[in-house]
mmCIF file with all atom_site columns, C-alpha atoms in Angstrom:
data_model
loop_
_atom_site.group_PDB
_atom_site.id
_atom_site.type_symbol
_atom_site.label_atom_id
_atom_site.label_alt_id
_atom_site.label_comp_id
_atom_site.label_asym_id
_atom_site.label_entity_id
_atom_site.label_seq_id
_atom_site.pdbx_PDB_ins_code
_atom_site.Cartn_x
_atom_site.Cartn_y
_atom_site.Cartn_z
_atom_site.occupancy
_atom_site.B_iso_or_equiv
_atom_site.pdbx_formal_charge
_atom_site.auth_seq_id
_atom_site.auth_comp_id
_atom_site.auth_asym_id
_atom_site.auth_atom_id
_atom_site.pdbx_PDB_model_num
ATOM 1   C CA . GLY A 1 1   ? 51.158 34.286 22.114 1.00 79.00 ? 161 GLY A CA 1
ATOM 2   C CA . ASN A 1 2   ? 47.693 33.470 22.002 1.00 86.00 ? 162 ASN A CA 1
ATOM 3   C CA . SER A 1 3   ? 46.269 30.091 23.109 1.00 91.00 ? 163 SER A CA 1
ATOM 4   C CA . VAL A 1 4   ? 42.914 28.184 23.809 1.00 94.00 ? 164 VAL A CA 1
ATOM 5   C CA . THR A 1 5   ? 42.749 25.546 26.366 1.00 95.00 ? 165 THR A CA 1
ATOM 6   C CA . GLN A 1 6   ? 39.581 23.119 26.360 1.00 94.00 ? 166 GLN A CA 1
ATOM 7   C CA . MET A 1 7   ? 38.875 20.274 28.761 1.00 86.00 ? 167 MET A CA 1
ATOM 8   C CA . GLU A 1 8   ? 39.758 16.972 27.278 1.00 83.00 ? 168 GLU A CA 1
ATOM 9   C CA . GLY A 1 9   ? 37.475 14.540 25.995 1.00 84.00 ? 169 GLY A CA 1
ATOM 10  C CA . PRO A 1 10  ? 35.863 12.303 25.430 1.00 94.00 ? 170 PRO A CA 1
ATOM 11  C CA . VAL A 1 11  ? 32.881 13.487 27.407 1.00 96.00 ? 171 VAL A CA 1
ATOM 12  C CA . THR A 1 12  ? 29.692 10.933 27.465 1.00 97.00 ? 172 THR A CA 1
ATOM 13  C CA . LEU A 1 13  ? 26.407 12.012 29.091 1.00 97.00 ? 173 LEU A CA 1
ATOM 14  C CA . SER A 1 14  ? 23.254 10.511 29.426 1.00 97.00 ? 174 SER A CA 1
ATOM 15  C CA . GLU A 1 15  ? 19.949 12.530 27.444 1.00 97.00 ? 175 GLU A CA 1
ATOM 16  C CA . GLU A 1 16  ? 18.999 15.340 29.706 1.00 97.00 ? 176 GLU A CA 1
ATOM 17  C CA . ALA A 1 17  ? 22.101 15.579 31.845 1.00 98.00 ? 177 ALA A CA 1
ATOM 18  C CA . PHE A 1 18  ? 24.033 18.853 32.440 1.00 98.00 ? 178 PHE A CA 1
ATOM 19  C CA . LEU A 1 19  ? 26.742 19.669 30.200 1.00 97.00 ? 179 LEU A CA 1
ATOM 20  C CA . THR A 1 20  ? 29.820 21.968 30.974 1.00 97.00 ? 180 THR A CA 1
ATOM 21  C CA . ILE A 1 21  ? 32.858 22.003 28.757 1.00 97.00 ? 181 ILE A CA 1
ATOM 22  C CA . ASN A 1 22  ? 35.645 24.359 30.232 1.00 97.00 ? 182 ASN A CA 1
ATOM 23  C CA . CYS A 1 23  ? 37.713 26.692 28.094 1.00 97.00 ? 183 CYS A CA 1
ATOM 24  C CA . THR A 1 24  ? 40.364 29.047 28.976 1.00 97.00 ? 184 THR A CA 1
ATOM 25  C CA . TYR A 1 25  ? 42.133 31.428 26.944 1.00 96.00 ? 185 TYR A CA 1
ATOM 26  C CA . THR A 1 26  ? 45.385 33.525 26.873 1.00 95.00 ? 186 THR A CA 1
ATOM 27  C CA . ALA A 1 27  ? 45.656 36.380 24.615 1.00 91.00 ? 187 ALA A CA 1
ATOM 28  C CA . THR A 1 28  ? 47.533 39.638 24.024 1.00 84.00 ? 188 THR A CA 1
ATOM 29  C CA . GLY A 1 29  ? 44.694 42.182 23.868 1.00 82.00 ? 189 GLY A CA 1
ATOM 30  C CA . TYR A 1 30  ? 40.845 41.908 24.022 1.00 84.00 ? 190 TYR A CA 1
ATOM 31  C CA . PRO A 1 31  ? 39.600 38.962 22.109 1.00 89.00 ? 191 PRO A CA 1
ATOM 32  C CA . SER A 1 32  ? 36.233 37.873 20.708 1.00 89.00 ? 192 SER A CA 1
ATOM 33  C CA . LEU A 1 33  ? 35.432 34.234 21.540 1.00 93.00 ? 193 LEU A CA 1
ATOM 34  C CA . PHE A 1 34  ? 33.522 31.755 19.928 1.00 94.00 ? 194 PHE A CA 1
ATOM 35  C CA . TRP A 1 35  ? 32.157 28.100 20.061 1.00 96.00 ? 195 TRP A CA 1
ATOM 36  C CA . TYR A 1 36  ? 32.127 26.028 17.012 1.00 96.00 ? 196 TYR A CA 1
ATOM 37  C CA . VAL A 1 37  ? 30.371 22.598 16.328 1.00 96.00 ? 197 VAL A CA 1
ATOM 38  C CA . GLN A 1 38  ? 31.502 19.939 14.065 1.00 94.00 ? 198 GLN A CA 1
ATOM 39  C CA . TYR A 1 39  ? 29.059 16.984 13.444 1.00 92.00 ? 199 TYR A CA 1
ATOM 40  C CA . PRO A 1 40  ? 30.728 13.810 11.736 1.00 87.00 ? 200 PRO A CA 1
ATOM 41  C CA . GLY A 1 41  ? 32.281 14.041 8.423  1.00 83.00 ? 201 GLY A CA 1
ATOM 42  C CA . GLU A 1 42  ? 31.122 17.885 8.311  1.00 86.00 ? 202 GLU A CA 1
ATOM 43  C CA . GLY A 1 43  ? 32.871 21.546 8.339  1.00 88.00 ? 203 GLY A CA 1
ATOM 44  C CA . LEU A 1 44  ? 32.379 23.747 11.398 1.00 91.00 ? 204 LEU A CA 1
ATOM 45  C CA . GLN A 1 45  ? 29.362 25.600 12.318 1.00 93.00 ? 205 GLN A CA 1
ATOM 46  C CA . LEU A 1 46  ? 29.312 28.989 14.586 1.00 93.00 ? 206 LEU A CA 1
ATOM 47  C CA . LEU A 1 47  ? 27.343 28.032 17.766 1.00 96.00 ? 207 LEU A CA 1
ATOM 48  C CA . LEU A 1 48  ? 27.545 31.199 19.453 1.00 96.00 ? 208 LEU A CA 1
ATOM 49  C CA . LYS A 1 49  ? 29.921 33.931 20.153 1.00 93.00 ? 209 LYS A CA 1
ATOM 50  C CA . ALA A 1 50  ? 30.723 36.792 22.598 1.00 93.00 ? 210 ALA A CA 1
ATOM 51  C CA . THR A 1 51  ? 32.801 40.013 21.900 1.00 89.00 ? 211 THR A CA 1
ATOM 52  C CA . LYS A 1 52  ? 33.548 41.607 25.270 1.00 89.00 ? 212 LYS A CA 1
ATOM 53  C CA . ALA A 1 53  ? 33.510 41.077 28.894 1.00 93.00 ? 213 ALA A CA 1
ATOM 54  C CA . ASP A 1 54  ? 30.307 39.754 30.681 1.00 95.00 ? 214 ASP A CA 1
ATOM 55  C CA . ASP A 1 55  ? 28.750 39.525 27.351 1.00 95.00 ? 215 ASP A CA 1
ATOM 56  C CA . LYS A 1 56  ? 26.744 35.933 27.108 1.00 97.00 ? 216 LYS A CA 1
ATOM 57  C CA . GLY A 1 57  ? 26.488 34.104 23.900 1.00 96.00 ? 217 GLY A CA 1
ATOM 58  C CA . SER A 1 58  ? 23.405 31.720 23.317 1.00 97.00 ? 218 SER A CA 1
ATOM 59  C CA . ASN A 1 59  ? 21.938 29.531 20.976 1.00 97.00 ? 219 ASN A CA 1
ATOM 60  C CA . LYS A 1 60  ? 19.946 26.415 20.885 1.00 95.00 ? 220 LYS A CA 1
ATOM 61  C CA . GLY A 1 61  ? 20.070 26.114 24.484 1.00 97.00 ? 221 GLY A CA 1
ATOM 62  C CA . PHE A 1 62  ? 23.754 26.040 24.757 1.00 98.00 ? 222 PHE A CA 1
ATOM 63  C CA . GLU A 1 63  ? 25.051 29.239 26.575 1.00 98.00 ? 223 GLU A CA 1
ATOM 64  C CA . ALA A 1 64  ? 28.822 30.574 27.231 1.00 98.00 ? 224 ALA A CA 1
ATOM 65  C CA . THR A 1 65  ? 29.625 33.620 29.269 1.00 98.00 ? 225 THR A CA 1
ATOM 66  C CA . TYR A 1 66  ? 32.829 35.682 28.684 1.00 97.00 ? 226 TYR A CA 1
ATOM 67  C CA . ARG A 1 67  ? 34.727 35.939 31.789 1.00 96.00 ? 227 ARG A CA 1
ATOM 68  C CA . LYS A 1 68  ? 37.616 38.326 31.524 1.00 94.00 ? 228 LYS A CA 1
ATOM 69  C CA . GLU A 1 69  ? 38.698 37.989 35.313 1.00 94.00 ? 229 GLU A CA 1
ATOM 70  C CA . THR A 1 70  ? 39.008 34.317 34.736 1.00 96.00 ? 230 THR A CA 1
ATOM 71  C CA . THR A 1 71  ? 39.978 34.449 30.937 1.00 96.00 ? 231 THR A CA 1
ATOM 72  C CA . SER A 1 72  ? 37.180 31.705 30.691 1.00 97.00 ? 232 SER A CA 1
ATOM 73  C CA . PHE A 1 73  ? 34.207 30.927 28.122 1.00 98.00 ? 233 PHE A CA 1
ATOM 74  C CA . HIS A 1 74  ? 32.712 27.631 29.540 1.00 98.00 ? 234 HIS A CA 1
ATOM 75  C CA . LEU A 1 75  ? 30.019 26.247 27.169 1.00 98.00 ? 235 LEU A CA 1
ATOM 76  C CA . GLU A 1 76  ? 26.914 24.775 29.043 1.00 98.00 ? 236 GLU A CA 1
ATOM 77  C CA . LYS A 1 77  ? 23.557 23.348 28.344 1.00 98.00 ? 237 LYS A CA 1
ATOM 78  C CA . GLY A 1 78  ? 20.966 22.470 30.696 1.00 97.00 ? 238 GLY A CA 1
ATOM 79  C CA . SER A 1 79  ? 19.627 19.118 29.185 1.00 96.00 ? 239 SER A CA 1
ATOM 80  C CA . VAL A 1 80  ? 21.506 17.781 26.395 1.00 97.00 ? 240 VAL A CA 1
ATOM 81  C CA . GLN A 1 81  ? 19.974 15.658 23.512 1.00 97.00 ? 241 GLN A CA 1
ATOM 82  C CA . VAL A 1 82  ? 21.290 12.797 21.465 1.00 96.00 ? 242 VAL A CA 1
ATOM 83  C CA . SER A 1 83  ? 21.534 15.194 18.590 1.00 96.00 ? 243 SER A CA 1
ATOM 84  C CA . ASP A 1 84  ? 24.210 17.239 20.394 1.00 97.00 ? 244 ASP A CA 1
ATOM 85  C CA . SER A 1 85  ? 26.659 14.575 19.994 1.00 97.00 ? 245 SER A CA 1
ATOM 86  C CA . ALA A 1 86  ? 29.840 15.965 18.274 1.00 96.00 ? 246 ALA A CA 1
ATOM 87  C CA . VAL A 1 87  ? 32.832 17.904 18.831 1.00 95.00 ? 247 VAL A CA 1
ATOM 88  C CA . TYR A 1 88  ? 32.837 21.240 20.251 1.00 96.00 ? 248 TYR A CA 1
ATOM 89  C CA . PHE A 1 89  ? 35.590 23.607 19.581 1.00 95.00 ? 249 PHE A CA 1
ATOM 90  C CA . CYS A 1 90  ? 36.383 26.771 21.601 1.00 96.00 ? 250 CYS A CA 1
ATOM 91  C CA . ALA A 1 91  ? 38.377 29.634 19.845 1.00 94.00 ? 251 ALA A CA 1
ATOM 92  C CA . LEU A 1 92  ? 39.098 33.166 19.949 1.00 92.00 ? 252 LEU A CA 1
ATOM 93  C CA . SER A 1 93  ? 40.130 35.975 17.407 1.00 88.00 ? 253 SER A CA 1
ATOM 94  C CA . LEU A 1 94  ? 41.873 39.433 18.211 1.00 80.00 ? 254 LEU A CA 1
ATOM 95  C CA . SER A 1 95  ? 40.211 42.569 17.818 1.00 63.00 ? 255 SER A CA 1
ATOM 96  C CA . GLY A 1 96  ? 40.683 44.487 14.331 1.00 56.00 ? 256 GLY A CA 1
ATOM 97  C CA . SER A 1 97  ? 42.553 41.372 13.048 1.00 53.00 ? 257 SER A CA 1
ATOM 98  C CA . ALA A 1 98  ? 40.927 39.607 10.217 1.00 53.00 ? 258 ALA A CA 1
ATOM 99  C CA . ARG A 1 99  ? 43.976 37.190 10.278 1.00 60.00 ? 259 ARG A CA 1
ATOM 100 C CA . GLN A 1 100 ? 42.683 34.183 12.353 1.00 73.00 ? 260 GLN A CA 1
ATOM 101 C CA . LEU A 1 101 ? 41.040 31.929 14.620 1.00 86.00 ? 261 LEU A CA 1
ATOM 102 C CA . THR A 1 102 ? 43.084 30.593 17.169 1.00 89.00 ? 262 THR A CA 1
ATOM 103 C CA . PHE A 1 103 ? 41.360 27.305 18.150 1.00 91.00 ? 263 PHE A CA 1
ATOM 104 C CA . GLY A 1 104 ? 41.439 24.794 20.894 1.00 93.00 ? 264 GLY A CA 1
ATOM 105 C CA . SER A 1 105 ? 41.794 20.980 20.357 1.00 92.00 ? 265 SER A CA 1
ATOM 106 C CA . GLY A 1 106 ? 38.284 20.053 20.732 1.00 94.00 ? 266 GLY A CA 1
ATOM 107 C CA . THR A 1 107 ? 36.107 18.125 22.780 1.00 95.00 ? 267 THR A CA 1
ATOM 108 C CA . GLN A 1 108 ? 34.231 15.205 21.878 1.00 95.00 ? 268 GLN A CA 1
ATOM 109 C CA . LEU A 1 109 ? 30.624 14.994 23.407 1.00 96.00 ? 269 LEU A CA 1
ATOM 110 C CA . THR A 1 110 ? 28.658 11.759 22.877 1.00 97.00 ? 270 THR A CA 1
ATOM 111 C CA . VAL A 1 111 ? 24.965 11.437 24.353 1.00 97.00 ? 271 VAL A CA 1
ATOM 112 C CA . LEU A 1 112 ? 23.599 8.280  25.091 1.00 97.00 ? 272 LEU A CA 1
ATOM 113 C CA . PRO A 1 113 ? 19.746 7.765  24.949 1.00 95.00 ? 273 PRO A CA 1
ATOM 114 C CA . ASP B 2 1   ? 21.136 30.105 -0.584 1.00 62.00 ? 157 ASP B CA 1
ATOM 115 C CA . GLY B 2 2   ? 24.455 31.823 0.173  1.00 69.00 ? 158 GLY B CA 1
ATOM 116 C CA . GLY B 2 3   ? 27.278 29.451 1.452  1.00 91.00 ? 159 GLY B CA 1
ATOM 117 C CA . ILE B 2 4   ? 30.666 28.282 1.047  1.00 94.00 ? 160 ILE B CA 1
ATOM 118 C CA . THR B 2 5   ? 31.267 24.952 -1.114 1.00 95.00 ? 161 THR B CA 1
ATOM 119 C CA . GLN B 2 6   ? 34.367 22.940 -1.548 1.00 95.00 ? 162 GLN B CA 1
ATOM 120 C CA . SER B 2 7   ? 35.121 20.249 -3.948 1.00 90.00 ? 163 SER B CA 1
ATOM 121 C CA . PRO B 2 8   ? 35.540 17.336 -4.048 1.00 91.00 ? 164 PRO B CA 1
ATOM 122 C CA . LYS B 2 9   ? 34.577 15.977 -0.789 1.00 92.00 ? 165 LYS B CA 1
ATOM 123 C CA . TYR B 2 10  ? 36.807 13.285 -0.842 1.00 93.00 ? 166 TYR B CA 1
ATOM 124 C CA . LEU B 2 11  ? 40.125 13.212 -2.686 1.00 93.00 ? 167 LEU B CA 1
ATOM 125 C CA . PHE B 2 12  ? 43.138 10.815 -3.276 1.00 93.00 ? 168 PHE B CA 1
ATOM 126 C CA . ARG B 2 13  ? 46.603 11.409 -4.574 1.00 90.00 ? 169 ARG B CA 1
ATOM 127 C CA . LYS B 2 14  ? 49.758 9.638  -5.174 1.00 90.00 ? 170 LYS B CA 1
ATOM 128 C CA . GLU B 2 15  ? 52.755 10.542 -3.567 1.00 88.00 ? 171 GLU B CA 1
ATOM 129 C CA . GLY B 2 16  ? 54.686 13.238 -5.536 1.00 88.00 ? 172 GLY B CA 1
ATOM 130 C CA . GLN B 2 17  ? 51.600 14.694 -7.249 1.00 91.00 ? 173 GLN B CA 1
ATOM 131 C CA . ASN B 2 18  ? 50.271 18.213 -6.540 1.00 93.00 ? 174 ASN B CA 1
ATOM 132 C CA . VAL B 2 19  ? 46.550 18.291 -6.200 1.00 94.00 ? 175 VAL B CA 1
ATOM 133 C CA . THR B 2 20  ? 44.179 21.425 -5.900 1.00 95.00 ? 176 THR B CA 1
ATOM 134 C CA . LEU B 2 21  ? 41.191 21.911 -3.462 1.00 96.00 ? 177 LEU B CA 1
ATOM 135 C CA . SER B 2 22  ? 38.648 24.118 -4.462 1.00 96.00 ? 178 SER B CA 1
ATOM 136 C CA . CYS B 2 23  ? 36.458 26.699 -2.243 1.00 97.00 ? 179 CYS B CA 1
ATOM 137 C CA . GLU B 2 24  ? 33.715 29.065 -3.577 1.00 97.00 ? 180 GLU B CA 1
ATOM 138 C CA . GLN B 2 25  ? 31.701 31.462 -1.876 1.00 96.00 ? 181 GLN B CA 1
ATOM 139 C CA . ASN B 2 26  ? 28.702 33.239 -2.588 1.00 94.00 ? 182 ASN B CA 1
ATOM 140 C CA . LEU B 2 27  ? 28.473 35.572 0.549  1.00 91.00 ? 183 LEU B CA 1
ATOM 141 C CA . ASN B 2 28  ? 30.248 38.518 -0.772 1.00 90.00 ? 184 ASN B CA 1
ATOM 142 C CA . HIS B 2 29  ? 32.715 38.067 1.756  1.00 90.00 ? 185 HIS B CA 1
ATOM 143 C CA . ASP B 2 30  ? 36.277 39.665 1.535  1.00 89.00 ? 186 ASP B CA 1
ATOM 144 C CA . ALA B 2 31  ? 38.487 37.494 3.588  1.00 90.00 ? 187 ALA B CA 1
ATOM 145 C CA . MET B 2 32  ? 38.891 33.871 3.085  1.00 93.00 ? 188 MET B CA 1
ATOM 146 C CA . TYR B 2 33  ? 40.991 31.210 4.740  1.00 94.00 ? 189 TYR B CA 1
ATOM 147 C CA . TRP B 2 34  ? 42.425 27.598 4.663  1.00 96.00 ? 190 TRP B CA 1
ATOM 148 C CA . TYR B 2 35  ? 42.563 25.423 7.556  1.00 95.00 ? 191 TYR B CA 1
ATOM 149 C CA . ARG B 2 36  ? 44.137 21.862 8.104  1.00 96.00 ? 192 ARG B CA 1
ATOM 150 C CA . GLN B 2 37  ? 42.632 19.420 10.623 1.00 93.00 ? 193 GLN B CA 1
ATOM 151 C CA . ASP B 2 38  ? 44.097 16.373 11.940 1.00 91.00 ? 194 ASP B CA 1
ATOM 152 C CA . PRO B 2 39  ? 42.441 13.622 14.133 1.00 83.00 ? 195 PRO B CA 1
ATOM 153 C CA . GLY B 2 40  ? 41.929 14.838 17.649 1.00 77.00 ? 196 GLY B CA 1
ATOM 154 C CA . GLN B 2 41  ? 43.476 18.221 16.810 1.00 79.00 ? 197 GLN B CA 1
ATOM 155 C CA . GLY B 2 42  ? 41.985 21.718 16.675 1.00 83.00 ? 198 GLY B CA 1
ATOM 156 C CA . LEU B 2 43  ? 42.431 23.513 13.189 1.00 90.00 ? 199 LEU B CA 1
ATOM 157 C CA . ARG B 2 44  ? 45.634 24.913 12.169 1.00 92.00 ? 200 ARG B CA 1
ATOM 158 C CA . LEU B 2 45  ? 45.776 27.984 9.727  1.00 92.00 ? 201 LEU B CA 1
ATOM 159 C CA . ILE B 2 46  ? 47.449 27.313 6.385  1.00 96.00 ? 202 ILE B CA 1
ATOM 160 C CA . TYR B 2 47  ? 46.784 30.611 4.195  1.00 95.00 ? 203 TYR B CA 1
ATOM 161 C CA . TYR B 2 48  ? 44.422 33.600 4.452  1.00 93.00 ? 204 TYR B CA 1
ATOM 162 C CA . SER B 2 49  ? 43.551 36.306 1.916  1.00 93.00 ? 205 SER B CA 1
ATOM 163 C CA . GLN B 2 50  ? 42.010 39.727 2.921  1.00 88.00 ? 206 GLN B CA 1
ATOM 164 C CA . ILE B 2 51  ? 41.091 40.653 -0.651 1.00 89.00 ? 207 ILE B CA 1
ATOM 165 C CA . VAL B 2 52  ? 41.461 39.707 -4.081 1.00 93.00 ? 208 VAL B CA 1
ATOM 166 C CA . ASN B 2 53  ? 44.965 39.297 -5.323 1.00 95.00 ? 209 ASN B CA 1
ATOM 167 C CA . ASP B 2 54  ? 46.401 39.290 -1.905 1.00 93.00 ? 210 ASP B CA 1
ATOM 168 C CA . PHE B 2 55  ? 47.209 36.718 0.547  1.00 94.00 ? 211 PHE B CA 1
ATOM 169 C CA . GLN B 2 56  ? 49.473 35.968 3.607  1.00 92.00 ? 212 GLN B CA 1
ATOM 170 C CA . LYS B 2 57  ? 50.899 32.644 5.015  1.00 93.00 ? 213 LYS B CA 1
ATOM 171 C CA . GLY B 2 58  ? 49.505 31.156 8.189  1.00 91.00 ? 214 GLY B CA 1
ATOM 172 C CA . ASP B 2 59  ? 51.056 29.138 10.815 1.00 89.00 ? 215 ASP B CA 1
ATOM 173 C CA . ILE B 2 60  ? 51.581 25.901 8.326  1.00 94.00 ? 216 ILE B CA 1
ATOM 174 C CA . ALA B 2 61  ? 52.321 27.305 4.915  1.00 96.00 ? 217 ALA B CA 1
ATOM 175 C CA . GLU B 2 62  ? 55.103 25.302 3.727  1.00 95.00 ? 218 GLU B CA 1
ATOM 176 C CA . GLY B 2 63  ? 54.209 22.733 1.098  1.00 96.00 ? 219 GLY B CA 1
ATOM 177 C CA . TYR B 2 64  ? 51.179 24.612 0.115  1.00 97.00 ? 220 TYR B CA 1
ATOM 178 C CA . SER B 2 65  ? 50.115 27.387 -2.368 1.00 97.00 ? 221 SER B CA 1
ATOM 179 C CA . VAL B 2 66  ? 47.192 29.547 -3.231 1.00 98.00 ? 222 VAL B CA 1
ATOM 180 C CA . SER B 2 67  ? 45.616 32.022 -5.579 1.00 97.00 ? 223 SER B CA 1
ATOM 181 C CA . ARG B 2 68  ? 42.992 34.718 -4.863 1.00 97.00 ? 224 ARG B CA 1
ATOM 182 C CA . GLU B 2 69  ? 42.227 35.996 -8.616 1.00 97.00 ? 225 GLU B CA 1
ATOM 183 C CA . LYS B 2 70  ? 38.339 36.520 -7.673 1.00 96.00 ? 226 LYS B CA 1
ATOM 184 C CA . LYS B 2 71  ? 36.564 37.526 -4.642 1.00 95.00 ? 227 LYS B CA 1
ATOM 185 C CA . GLU B 2 72  ? 34.446 34.376 -4.840 1.00 96.00 ? 228 GLU B CA 1
ATOM 186 C CA . SER B 2 73  ? 37.399 31.839 -5.150 1.00 97.00 ? 229 SER B CA 1
ATOM 187 C CA . PHE B 2 74  ? 40.284 30.774 -3.350 1.00 98.00 ? 230 PHE B CA 1
ATOM 188 C CA . PRO B 2 75  ? 41.851 27.539 -4.199 1.00 98.00 ? 231 PRO B CA 1
ATOM 189 C CA . LEU B 2 76  ? 44.392 25.603 -2.492 1.00 97.00 ? 232 LEU B CA 1
ATOM 190 C CA . THR B 2 77  ? 47.152 23.704 -4.011 1.00 97.00 ? 233 THR B CA 1
ATOM 191 C CA . VAL B 2 78  ? 48.995 21.059 -2.087 1.00 95.00 ? 234 VAL B CA 1
ATOM 192 C CA . THR B 2 79  ? 52.245 20.418 -3.550 1.00 93.00 ? 235 THR B CA 1
ATOM 193 C CA . SER B 2 80  ? 54.494 17.262 -3.706 1.00 88.00 ? 236 SER B CA 1
ATOM 194 C CA . ALA B 2 81  ? 56.660 19.231 -1.035 1.00 87.00 ? 237 ALA B CA 1
ATOM 195 C CA . GLN B 2 82  ? 54.218 18.646 1.701  1.00 88.00 ? 238 GLN B CA 1
ATOM 196 C CA . LYS B 2 83  ? 55.439 15.861 3.485  1.00 87.00 ? 239 LYS B CA 1
ATOM 197 C CA . ASN B 2 84  ? 52.437 14.829 5.451  1.00 90.00 ? 240 ASN B CA 1
ATOM 198 C CA . PRO B 2 85  ? 49.353 15.920 3.648  1.00 92.00 ? 241 PRO B CA 1
ATOM 199 C CA . THR B 2 86  ? 46.801 13.564 4.521  1.00 94.00 ? 242 THR B CA 1
ATOM 200 C CA . ALA B 2 87  ? 44.210 15.771 6.537  1.00 95.00 ? 243 ALA B CA 1
ATOM 201 C CA . PHE B 2 88  ? 40.737 17.331 6.476  1.00 94.00 ? 244 PHE B CA 1
ATOM 202 C CA . TYR B 2 89  ? 40.929 20.892 4.840  1.00 96.00 ? 245 TYR B CA 1
ATOM 203 C CA . LEU B 2 90  ? 38.629 23.569 5.571  1.00 95.00 ? 246 LEU B CA 1
ATOM 204 C CA . CYS B 2 91  ? 37.858 26.586 3.773  1.00 96.00 ? 247 CYS B CA 1
ATOM 205 C CA . ALA B 2 92  ? 36.289 29.765 5.724  1.00 94.00 ? 248 ALA B CA 1
ATOM 206 C CA . SER B 2 93  ? 35.355 33.123 4.644  1.00 93.00 ? 249 SER B CA 1
ATOM 207 C CA . SER B 2 94  ? 34.197 36.125 6.608  1.00 89.00 ? 250 SER B CA 1
ATOM 208 C CA . ILE B 2 95  ? 33.650 40.186 6.355  1.00 80.00 ? 251 ILE B CA 1
ATOM 209 C CA . PRO B 2 96  ? 36.306 41.780 8.485  1.00 65.00 ? 252 PRO B CA 1
ATOM 210 C CA . ARG B 2 97  ? 34.559 44.035 10.612 1.00 56.00 ? 253 ARG B CA 1
ATOM 211 C CA . GLY B 2 98  ? 35.874 45.586 13.826 1.00 52.00 ? 254 GLY B CA 1
ATOM 212 C CA . GLY B 2 99  ? 36.503 43.119 16.278 1.00 48.00 ? 255 GLY B CA 1
ATOM 213 C CA . THR B 2 100 ? 34.143 40.579 15.380 1.00 57.00 ? 256 THR B CA 1
ATOM 214 C CA . ASP B 2 101 ? 35.503 38.352 12.541 1.00 68.00 ? 257 ASP B CA 1
ATOM 215 C CA . THR B 2 102 ? 33.059 35.553 12.614 1.00 81.00 ? 258 THR B CA 1
ATOM 216 C CA . GLN B 2 103 ? 34.225 32.894 10.000 1.00 88.00 ? 259 GLN B CA 1
ATOM 217 C CA . TYR B 2 104 ? 31.791 30.800 8.285  1.00 90.00 ? 260 TYR B CA 1
ATOM 218 C CA . PHE B 2 105 ? 33.142 27.355 7.045  1.00 93.00 ? 261 PHE B CA 1
ATOM 219 C CA . GLY B 2 106 ? 32.398 25.094 4.045  1.00 95.00 ? 262 GLY B CA 1
ATOM 220 C CA . PRO B 2 107 ? 31.909 21.483 4.391  1.00 93.00 ? 263 PRO B CA 1
ATOM 221 C CA . GLY B 2 108 ? 35.458 20.191 4.072  1.00 94.00 ? 264 GLY B CA 1
ATOM 222 C CA . THR B 2 109 ? 37.646 18.002 1.695  1.00 95.00 ? 265 THR B CA 1
ATOM 223 C CA . ARG B 2 110 ? 39.472 14.887 3.281  1.00 94.00 ? 266 ARG B CA 1
ATOM 224 C CA . LEU B 2 111 ? 42.604 14.617 1.493  1.00 95.00 ? 267 LEU B CA 1
ATOM 225 C CA . THR B 2 112 ? 44.571 11.005 1.377  1.00 94.00 ? 268 THR B CA 1
ATOM 226 C CA . VAL B 2 113 ? 47.609 10.244 0.190  1.00 91.00 ? 269 VAL B CA 1
ATOM 227 C CA . LEU B 2 114 ? 48.025 6.789  -1.033 1.00 86.00 ? 270 LEU B CA 1
#
């Protein structure tokens, strides 16, 4: 079956530190990959996505590269801000399927001033 | 502005009662979804609908029911058969388009059973 594994949190960083949140996946076929962010008490917002191998998704200083050889989609940001504190979810969906996203368990990020 | 609205934001229910959560979208999206989120966990799919008057069970459909009479609306009923309904419920929509089924989420409804 399909699954997504994220590094366990919580992650606590100081402002301006470098961020990496690891994400690996297992899928039958060639999935699209997503990072969503959830701020406290809110729904999920799409942060970035990549639809094929070697694609790089980027938004708001965050980046992730679709690595087929390592089945990974790690999220990175060079300099985090306090406002980046949130829960980050990695997810996949399979080509041609409108059925569902498969989510990782989420990683809580706290950035301290 | 286009978007997805969910109401109410907070909902309290007594054991044994059915309750319906609203989800409306004006994005002209064909597909709609309901997810359940429990503390410290990812989202799990309850039901989804790709077109009006059609819907399919997700991974955890037991104790839930849905309808899709209009493209814009996809209400979820949590029935008394759902043994542990306290959770955060998220609605989403998308335009199924090739392999890039990006889903857009509403703000969620937090249901508490008293």
